[in-house]
CSV table of C-alpha atoms and ligand atoms in Angstrom, one decimal:
chain,number,residue,atom,x,y,z
S,1275,UNK,CA,-1.7,2.5,-9.6
S,1276,UNK,CA,0.9,1.3,-7.0
S,1277,UNK,CA,2.3,-2.2,-7.6
S,1278,UNK,CA,2.7,-2.8,-3.9
S,1279,UNK,CA,0.8,-0.9,-1.2
S,1280,UNK,CA,1.5,-1.5,2.5
S,1281,UNK,CA,-1.3,-0.1,4.7
S,1282,UNK,CA,-0.9,0.5,8.4
S,1283,UNK,CA,1.0,-2.8,8.6
S,1284,UNK,CA,1.8,-4.1,12.1
S,1285,UNK,CA,4.0,-7.1,12.6
S,1286,UNK,CA,4.6,-8.0,16.2
S,1287,UNK,CA,6.7,-10.7,17.9
S,1288,UNK,CA,5.1,-12.8,20.6
S,1289,UNK,CA,7.4,-12.8,23.6
S,1290,UNK,CA,7.0,-14.8,26.9
S,1291,UNK,CA,5.8,-11.8,28.7
S,1292,UNK,CA,4.1,-9.7,26.1
S,1293,UNK,CA,4.6,-8.5,22.5
S,1294,UNK,CA,7.4,-6.7,20.7
S,1295,UNK,CA,6.1,-4.3,18.2
S,1296,UNK,CA,8.8,-4.4,15.6
S,1297,UNK,CA,6.7,-3.0,12.8
S,1298,UNK,CA,4.0,-0.8,14.2
S,1299,UNK,CA,1.9,0.9,11.5
S,1300,UNK,CA,3.8,1.2,8.3
S,1301,UNK,CA,2.4,2.8,5.2
S,1302,UNK,CA,4.4,2.5,2.0
S,1303,UNK,CA,3.6,2.6,-1.7
S,1304,UNK,CA,5.8,1.1,-4.3
S,1305,UNK,CA,5.3,2.1,-8.0
S,1306,UNK,CA,6.2,0.0,-11.0
S,1307,UNK,CA,9.8,0.7,-12.1
S,1308,UNK,CA,10.7,2.5,-9.0
S,1309,UNK,CA,13.8,1.8,-6.9
S,1310,UNK,CA,12.8,2.7,-3.3
S,1311,UNK,CA,15.3,2.8,-0.5
S,1312,UNK,CA,14.4,1.8,3.0
S,1313,UNK,CA,16.8,3.1,5.6
S,1314,UNK,CA,17.0,3.2,9.3
S,1315,UNK,CA,19.3,2.1,12.0
S,1316,UNK,CA,19.7,-1.5,13.2
S,1317,UNK,CA,16.7,-2.9,14.9
S,1318,UNK,CA,14.1,-0.4,13.5
S,1319,UNK,CA,12.1,-3.2,11.8
S,1320,UNK,CA,13.3,-3.2,8.1
S,1321,UNK,CA,13.9,-6.9,7.8
S,1322,UNK,CA,10.7,-7.7,9.8
S,1323,UNK,CA,8.7,-5.6,7.3
S,1324,UNK,CA,10.1,-7.3,4.2
S,1325,UNK,CA,9.9,-10.7,5.7
S,1326,UNK,CA,6.3,-9.9,6.3
S,1327,UNK,CA,5.8,-9.0,2.7
S,1328,UNK,CA,7.3,-12.3,1.6
S,1329,UNK,CA,5.5,-14.1,4.4
S,1330,UNK,CA,8.7,-15.8,5.7
S,1331,UNK,CA,8.4,-14.4,9.2
S,1332,UNK,CA,9.8,-16.1,12.4
S,1333,UNK,CA,7.4,-18.5,14.1
S,1334,UNK,CA,6.6,-16.0,16.9
S,1335,UNK,CA,5.8,-13.2,14.4
S,1336,UNK,CA,2.2,-12.3,13.5
S,1337,UNK,CA,0.3,-9.7,11.6
S,1338,UNK,CA,-1.4,-7.6,14.2
S,1339,UNK,CA,-3.1,-5.2,11.8
S,1340,UNK,CA,-3.0,-3.6,8.3
S,1341,UNK,CA,-2.6,-5.1,4.9
S,1342,UNK,CA,-0.3,-5.7,2.0
S,1343,UNK,CA,-1.8,-5.2,-1.5
S,1344,UNK,CA,-0.3,-6.4,-4.7
S,1345,UNK,CA,-1.8,-4.9,-7.8
S,1346,UNK,CA,-4.7,-3.6,-5.6
S,1347,UNK,CA,-5.5,-7.0,-4.1
S,1348,UNK,CA,-5.0,-8.0,-0.4
S,1349,UNK,CA,-2.2,-10.5,-0.1
S,1350,UNK,CA,-3.3,-11.4,3.4
S,1351,UNK,CA,-6.9,-12.1,2.3
S,1352,UNK,CA,-6.3,-13.9,-1.0
S,1353,UNK,CA,-6.3,-17.7,-1.3
S,1354,UNK,CA,-3.1,-19.6,-0.5
S,1355,UNK,CA,-2.7,-20.8,-4.1
S,1356,UNK,CA,-3.0,-17.2,-5.4
S,1357,UNK,CA,-0.5,-16.0,-2.9
S,1358,UNK,CA,1.9,-18.8,-3.9
S,1359,UNK,CA,1.6,-17.6,-7.5
S,1360,UNK,CA,2.9,-14.1,-6.4
S,1361,UNK,CA,5.5,-14.8,-3.7
S,1362,UNK,CA,9.0,-15.6,-5.2
S,1363,UNK,CA,7.4,-15.5,-8.7
S,1364,UNK,CA,6.3,-11.9,-8.9
S,1365,UNK,CA,7.9,-10.6,-5.8
S,1366,UNK,CA,11.3,-12.0,-4.9
S,1367,UNK,CA,13.8,-11.3,-2.1
S,1368,UNK,CA,17.5,-11.3,-1.6
S,1369,UNK,CA,17.5,-12.0,2.2
S,1370,UNK,CA,19.9,-10.3,4.5
S,1371,UNK,CA,23.2,-12.3,4.6
S,1372,UNK,CA,21.6,-14.7,2.2
S,1373,UNK,CA,24.8,-16.5,0.9
S,1374,UNK,CA,26.0,-17.1,4.5
S,1375,UNK,CA,22.8,-19.0,5.2
S,1376,UNK,CA,23.2,-21.2,2.1
S,1377,UNK,CA,23.9,-24.8,2.9
S,1378,UNK,CA,27.7,-25.2,2.8
S,1379,UNK,CA,27.7,-28.9,1.9
S,1380,UNK,CA,25.8,-28.5,-1.5
S,1381,UNK,CA,27.0,-26.7,-4.6
S,1382,UNK,CA,25.1,-23.5,-5.2
S,1383,UNK,CA,23.4,-24.8,-8.4
S,1384,UNK,CA,21.3,-27.1,-6.1
S,1385,UNK,CA,19.5,-24.1,-4.7
S,1386,UNK,CA,18.7,-22.8,-8.2
S,1387,UNK,CA,17.4,-26.3,-9.2
S,1388,UNK,CA,15.3,-26.5,-6.1
S,1389,UNK,CA,13.6,-23.2,-6.6
S,1390,UNK,CA,13.0,-23.6,-10.3
S,1391,UNK,CA,11.8,-27.2,-10.1
S,1392,UNK,CA,9.6,-26.8,-7.0
S,1393,UNK,CA,8.2,-23.3,-7.6
S,1394,UNK,CA,8.9,-22.7,-11.3
S,1395,UNK,CA,7.7,-26.0,-12.9
S,1396,UNK,CA,11.0,-26.5,-14.7
S,1397,UNK,CA,12.8,-29.8,-15.3
S,1398,UNK,CA,16.3,-30.2,-13.7
S,1399,UNK,CA,18.0,-29.9,-17.0
S,1400,UNK,CA,16.1,-26.6,-17.8
S,1401,UNK,CA,16.9,-25.3,-14.4
S,1402,UNK,CA,20.6,-25.9,-14.8
S,1403,UNK,CA,20.6,-24.1,-18.2
S,1404,UNK,CA,18.7,-21.2,-16.7
S,1405,UNK,CA,21.1,-21.1,-13.7
S,1406,UNK,CA,24.0,-20.9,-16.2
S,1407,UNK,CA,22.3,-18.0,-18.0
S,1408,UNK,CA,21.7,-16.2,-14.7
S,1409,UNK,CA,25.3,-16.6,-13.7
S,1410,UNK,CA,26.4,-14.9,-16.9
S,1411,UNK,CA,23.7,-12.2,-16.4
S,1412,UNK,CA,25.3,-11.3,-13.0
S,1413,UNK,CA,28.8,-11.5,-14.4
S,1414,UNK,CA,30.1,-14.8,-13.2
S,1415,UNK,CA,31.3,-17.5,-15.5
S,1416,UNK,CA,28.7,-20.2,-15.9
S,1417,UNK,CA,31.3,-22.9,-15.1
S,1418,UNK,CA,31.1,-21.8,-11.5
S,1419,UNK,CA,27.6,-23.0,-10.9
S,1420,UNK,CA,28.9,-26.3,-9.4
S,1421,UNK,CA,31.1,-24.4,-6.8
S,1422,UNK,CA,30.2,-24.4,-3.1
S,1423,UNK,CA,29.3,-21.2,-1.3
S,1424,UNK,CA,32.6,-20.9,0.5
S,1425,UNK,CA,34.4,-20.8,-2.9
S,1426,UNK,CA,33.0,-17.4,-3.8
S,1427,UNK,CA,34.3,-14.0,-2.7
S,1428,UNK,CA,31.9,-11.7,-0.8
S,1429,UNK,CA,31.0,-9.7,-4.0
S,1430,UNK,CA,30.5,-12.9,-6.0
S,1431,UNK,CA,28.3,-14.3,-3.2
S,1432,UNK,CA,26.0,-11.3,-3.5
S,1433,UNK,CA,25.9,-11.7,-7.3
S,1434,UNK,CA,24.9,-15.3,-6.8
S,1435,UNK,CA,22.2,-14.2,-4.3
S,1436,UNK,CA,20.9,-11.7,-6.9
S,1437,UNK,CA,20.9,-14.4,-9.6
S,1438,UNK,CA,18.9,-16.7,-7.2
S,1439,UNK,CA,16.3,-14.0,-6.6
S,1440,UNK,CA,15.9,-13.7,-10.4
S,1441,UNK,CA,15.2,-17.4,-11.0
S,1442,UNK,CA,11.5,-17.1,-11.5
S,1443,UNK,CA,11.6,-13.8,-13.4
S,1444,UNK,CA,10.1,-11.6,-10.7
S,1445,UNK,CA,8.7,-8.1,-11.2
S,1446,UNK,CA,9.7,-6.8,-7.8
S,1447,UNK,CA,13.0,-7.6,-6.0
S,1448,UNK,CA,13.4,-6.8,-2.4
S,1449,UNK,CA,17.1,-6.6,-1.5
S,1450,UNK,CA,17.9,-6.7,2.2
S,1451,UNK,CA,21.3,-5.1,2.7
S,1452,UNK,CA,22.7,-6.5,-0.5
S,1453,UNK,CA,26.1,-4.7,-0.2
S,1454,UNK,CA,26.6,-4.4,3.5
S,1455,UNK,CA,30.0,-5.9,4.5
S,1456,UNK,CA,31.5,-5.4,0.9
S,1457,UNK,CA,34.3,-3.0,0.3
S,1458,UNK,CA,33.3,0.2,-1.5
S,1459,UNK,CA,34.6,-0.8,-4.9
S,1460,UNK,CA,32.8,-4.1,-4.9
S,1461,UNK,CA,29.8,-2.4,-3.4
S,1462,UNK,CA,29.8,0.0,-6.4
S,1463,UNK,CA,30.1,-2.9,-8.8
S,1464,UNK,CA,27.2,-4.8,-7.3
S,1465,UNK,CA,25.0,-1.7,-7.2
S,1466,UNK,CA,25.8,-0.8,-10.8
S,1467,UNK,CA,24.9,-4.4,-11.8
S,1468,UNK,CA,21.6,-4.2,-9.9
S,1469,UNK,CA,20.8,-0.9,-11.7
S,1470,UNK,CA,21.7,-2.5,-15.0
S,1471,UNK,CA,19.4,-5.5,-14.3
S,1472,UNK,CA,16.7,-3.2,-13.2
S,1473,UNK,CA,16.7,-1.5,-16.6
S,1474,UNK,CA,17.2,-4.6,-18.7
S,1475,UNK,CA,14.6,-6.7,-16.9
S,1476,UNK,CA,12.2,-3.8,-16.1
S,1477,UNK,CA,12.4,-4.5,-12.3
S,1478,UNK,CA,11.0,-2.6,-9.4
S,1479,UNK,CA,13.4,-2.7,-6.4
S,1480,UNK,CA,13.0,-2.2,-2.7
S,1481,UNK,CA,16.5,-1.7,-1.3
S,1482,UNK,CA,17.2,-1.9,2.4
S,1483,UNK,CA,20.4,-0.4,3.7
S,1484,UNK,CA,21.9,1.5,6.6
S,1485,UNK,CA,24.0,3.5,4.2
S,1486,UNK,CA,22.7,6.8,2.9
S,1487,UNK,CA,25.4,6.9,0.2
S,1488,UNK,CA,24.1,3.6,-1.2
S,1489,UNK,CA,20.6,5.1,-1.4
S,1490,UNK,CA,21.9,8.2,-3.1
S,1491,UNK,CA,23.7,6.1,-5.6
S,1492,UNK,CA,20.8,3.8,-6.4
S,1493,UNK,CA,17.4,4.9,-5.4
S,1494,UNK,CA,14.7,7.2,-6.8
S,1495,UNK,CA,12.7,7.4,-3.6
S,1496,UNK,CA,13.5,7.0,0.1
S,1497,UNK,CA,11.5,5.8,3.1
S,1498,UNK,CA,13.2,6.5,6.5
S,1499,UNK,CA,12.1,4.0,9.1
S,1500,UNK,CA,12.4,4.6,12.8
S,1501,UNK,CA,11.4,2.3,15.6
S,1502,UNK,CA,8.8,0.3,13.6
S,1503,UNK,CA,7.3,3.3,11.7
S,1504,UNK,CA,8.1,5.4,8.6
S,1505,UNK,CA,9.3,8.7,9.8
S,1506,UNK,CA,9.6,10.4,6.4
S,1507,UNK,CA,9.2,9.6,2.7
S,1508,UNK,CA,9.9,11.3,-0.6
S,1509,UNK,CA,12.3,11.5,-3.5
S,1510,UNK,CA,15.9,10.7,-2.4
S,1511,UNK,CA,17.1,14.1,-3.4
S,1512,UNK,CA,14.4,16.0,-1.6
S,1513,UNK,CA,14.7,14.0,1.6
S,1514,UNK,CA,18.4,14.2,1.7
S,1515,UNK,CA,18.7,17.8,0.7
S,1516,UNK,CA,15.7,19.0,2.6
S,1517,UNK,CA,14.7,16.6,5.4
S,1518,UNK,CA,11.5,17.4,7.3
S,1519,UNK,CA,11.9,14.9,10.1
S,1520,UNK,CA,14.7,15.4,12.7
S,1521,UNK,CA,15.7,11.7,12.4
S,1522,UNK,CA,16.3,12.1,8.6
S,1523,UNK,CA,18.3,15.3,9.4
S,1524,UNK,CA,20.3,13.3,11.8
S,1525,UNK,CA,20.8,10.4,9.4
S,1526,UNK,CA,22.0,12.7,6.6
S,1527,UNK,CA,24.3,14.5,9.0
S,1528,UNK,CA,25.7,11.2,10.1
S,1529,UNK,CA,27.2,10.7,6.6
S,1530,UNK,CA,29.6,13.6,6.3
S,1531,UNK,CA,31.2,14.7,3.0
S,1532,UNK,CA,34.9,14.0,3.8
S,1533,UNK,CA,36.1,16.0,0.8
S,1534,UNK,CA,34.4,19.0,2.3
S,1535,UNK,CA,36.0,18.2,5.7
S,1536,UNK,CA,32.6,17.9,7.3
S,1537,UNK,CA,32.5,16.3,10.7
S,1538,UNK,CA,30.6,13.1,11.5
S,1539,UNK,CA,27.7,13.9,13.8
S,1540,UNK,CA,26.2,10.9,15.6
S,1541,UNK,CA,22.6,10.6,16.8
S,1542,UNK,CA,23.0,9.9,20.5
S,1543,UNK,CA,20.8,7.4,22.3
S,1544,UNK,CA,19.1,4.3,20.9
S,1545,UNK,CA,15.8,3.1,19.5
S,1546,UNK,CA,13.1,2.8,22.3
S,1547,UNK,CA,12.2,-0.6,23.6
S,1548,UNK,CA,9.3,-1.7,21.4
S,1549,UNK,CA,8.1,-4.2,24.0
S,1550,UNK,CA,6.6,-1.3,25.9
S,1551,UNK,CA,3.8,1.0,24.8
S,1552,UNK,CA,5.2,4.3,23.5
S,1553,UNK,CA,3.5,7.5,24.4
S,1554,UNK,CA,4.1,10.5,22.1
S,1555,UNK,CA,6.7,10.5,19.4
S,1556,UNK,CA,9.1,7.5,19.4
S,1557,UNK,CA,12.0,9.7,18.5
S,1558,UNK,CA,11.4,12.1,21.4
S,1559,UNK,CA,14.3,11.0,23.7
S,1560,UNK,CA,16.8,11.6,21.0
S,1561,UNK,CA,15.3,14.7,19.3
S,1562,UNK,CA,17.0,18.0,19.9
S,1563,UNK,CA,13.8,19.8,18.8
S,1564,UNK,CA,11.3,18.1,21.1
S,1565,UNK,CA,8.5,20.2,22.6
S,1566,UNK,CA,6.0,19.3,25.2
S,1567,UNK,CA,3.4,17.7,23.0
S,1568,UNK,CA,6.1,15.4,21.5
S,1569,UNK,CA,6.2,13.6,24.9
S,1570,UNK,CA,2.5,12.9,25.0
S,1571,UNK,CA,1.0,12.9,21.5
S,1572,UNK,CA,2.0,10.6,18.7
S,1573,UNK,CA,2.6,12.8,15.6
S,1574,UNK,CA,0.3,12.2,12.6
S,1575,UNK,CA,1.7,11.9,9.1
S,1576,UNK,CA,1.6,15.2,7.3
S,1577,UNK,CA,1.5,15.0,3.5
S,1578,UNK,CA,3.4,17.6,1.4
S,1579,UNK,CA,3.7,18.3,-2.3
S,1580,UNK,CA,5.6,15.8,-4.6
S,1581,UNK,CA,4.4,12.8,-2.6
S,1582,UNK,CA,6.4,13.7,0.4
S,1583,UNK,CA,5.3,13.0,4.0
S,1584,UNK,CA,6.8,13.2,7.5
S,1585,UNK,CA,5.5,12.3,10.9
S,1586,UNK,CA,6.7,15.1,13.2
S,1587,UNK,CA,4.9,17.7,15.2
S,1588,UNK,CA,7.4,20.3,14.2
S,1589,UNK,CA,7.6,19.4,10.5
S,1590,UNK,CA,5.8,22.7,9.5
S,1591,UNK,CA,8.8,24.5,10.9
S,1592,UNK,CA,11.4,22.2,9.4
S,1593,UNK,CA,13.3,24.9,7.6
S,1594,UNK,CA,14.1,26.7,10.9
S,1595,UNK,CA,15.0,23.3,12.4
S,1596,UNK,CA,17.3,22.6,9.6
S,1597,UNK,CA,19.0,25.9,10.0
S,1598,UNK,CA,19.6,25.1,13.6
S,1599,UNK,CA,20.8,21.6,12.8
S,1600,UNK,CA,23.2,23.0,10.2
S,1601,UNK,CA,24.7,25.4,12.8
S,1602,UNK,CA,25.5,22.2,14.6
S,1603,UNK,CA,24.4,23.7,17.9
S,1604,UNK,CA,21.6,21.1,18.3
S,1605,UNK,CA,23.3,18.0,17.1
S,1606,UNK,CA,25.7,18.8,19.8
S,1607,UNK,CA,27.4,15.5,20.3
S,1608,UNK,CA,30.1,15.7,17.7
S,1609,UNK,CA,32.4,12.8,17.3
S,1610,UNK,CA,35.7,13.3,15.6
S,1611,UNK,CA,36.2,12.1,12.1
M,228,LIG,N1,11.9,-13.6,16.3
M,228,LIG,C1,12.0,-12.5,17.0
M,228,LIG,N2,11.5,-12.4,18.2
M,228,LIG,C2,11.5,-11.2,18.9
M,228,LIG,N3,12.1,-10.1,18.5
M,228,LIG,C3,12.6,-10.1,17.3
M,228,LIG,C4,12.6,-11.3,16.4
M,228,LIG,N4,13.2,-11.0,15.3
M,228,LIG,C5,13.6,-9.7,15.3
M,228,LIG,N5,13.2,-9.2,16.5
M,228,LIG,C6,13.5,-7.8,17.0
M,228,LIG,O1,12.7,-6.9,16.1
M,228,LIG,C7,13.4,-5.7,16.0
M,228,LIG,C8,13.5,-5.4,14.5
M,228,LIG,O2,14.4,-6.4,13.9
M,228,LIG,P1,14.7,-6.4,12.3
M,228,LIG,O3,15.6,-7.5,12.1
M,228,LIG,O4,13.5,-6.2,11.6
M,228,LIG,O5,15.6,-5.0,12.3
M,228,LIG,P2,16.4,-4.4,11.1
M,228,LIG,O6,15.9,-3.0,10.9
M,228,LIG,O7,16.3,-5.3,9.9
M,228,LIG,O8,17.9,-4.3,11.7
M,228,LIG,P3,19.3,-4.6,11.0
M,228,LIG,O9,19.6,-3.3,10.3
M,228,LIG,O10,20.3,-4.8,12.1
M,228,LIG,O11,19.2,-5.7,10.0
M,228,LIG,C9,14.8,-5.9,16.6
M,228,LIG,O12,14.7,-5.2,17.9
M,228,LIG,C10,14.9,-7.4,16.8
M,228,LIG,O13,15.7,-7.7,17.9
M,229,LIG,MG1,17.7,-6.4,8.8
């Protein structure tokens, strides 16, 4: 059974003159022990989705439809006390830019003590001891727990953020852009550490990133999100090697192999305005393969072997489309590398 199942989830933002449909019908299954990558360009709803799972949404956000199930039970329908027993304890999150949002006037240990005393039922002394253990676990000397956020380097900040997410021994960790803005070497160190912790602590990880190379290095499975929906899902290798949705093709083309002298191909255009109703496919204005029905009919999700799926009218012809894409005649806006 899936550990976490997201069913047709819609999270909208109330605006003065209407609603902004940031997450608009997402289906996602997360299995125990899996590391699943969630990719998609800026503004496609990744953080909104995971903030919804953690129920730390902005004040103007609301669940418009769908459900989030943990171990088969609806987290939206369960009692508040039961939900409190799951959030942060069973499912924890490393929020986007988490260390930059930590209070600069308190030493970082205070955040650890706050979580473990308020949510974990530990005494202050126990919490400090545990914080020291967690620091060592993420490779920082325990003497640094009394340092202030600004005293840590970017890579160390991310390690501290990971340690903080581990405070209550969660089963699932949601990491929202944990290595963005780090240089590639530090990125690699942090991801290697996350992989090690996953194995040592038997974690399940949802990893959000813009960066396909991070996914390839870390994840088993991949969900490609576009404009509030999942465009394609499957194992990382299959989706990257053999994408069935034009957006995934574009994404993998956007990360060239420099050693092979490949050119960077950008996906022209931008995500549609989700404050307006979208007719047809949401990728249509940027899709080099669009046909008439793509403008009028929303594509349904087609399931394939090996737990793969894609929401594209032309998915059945994807091998031909891929051939065309590879010939670079369709992703015609080539930027120089
Ligand atoms: N409180 C809010 N009110 C209205 N719109 C919002 C609010 N918060 C986010 N949005 C919008 O919702 C959309 C999705 O935002 P979200 O932060 O989920 O994107 P994202 O995929 O995480 O992007 P990034 O990769 O840049 O972090 C964006 O267009 C954003 O401007
Ligand atoms: Mg985000």
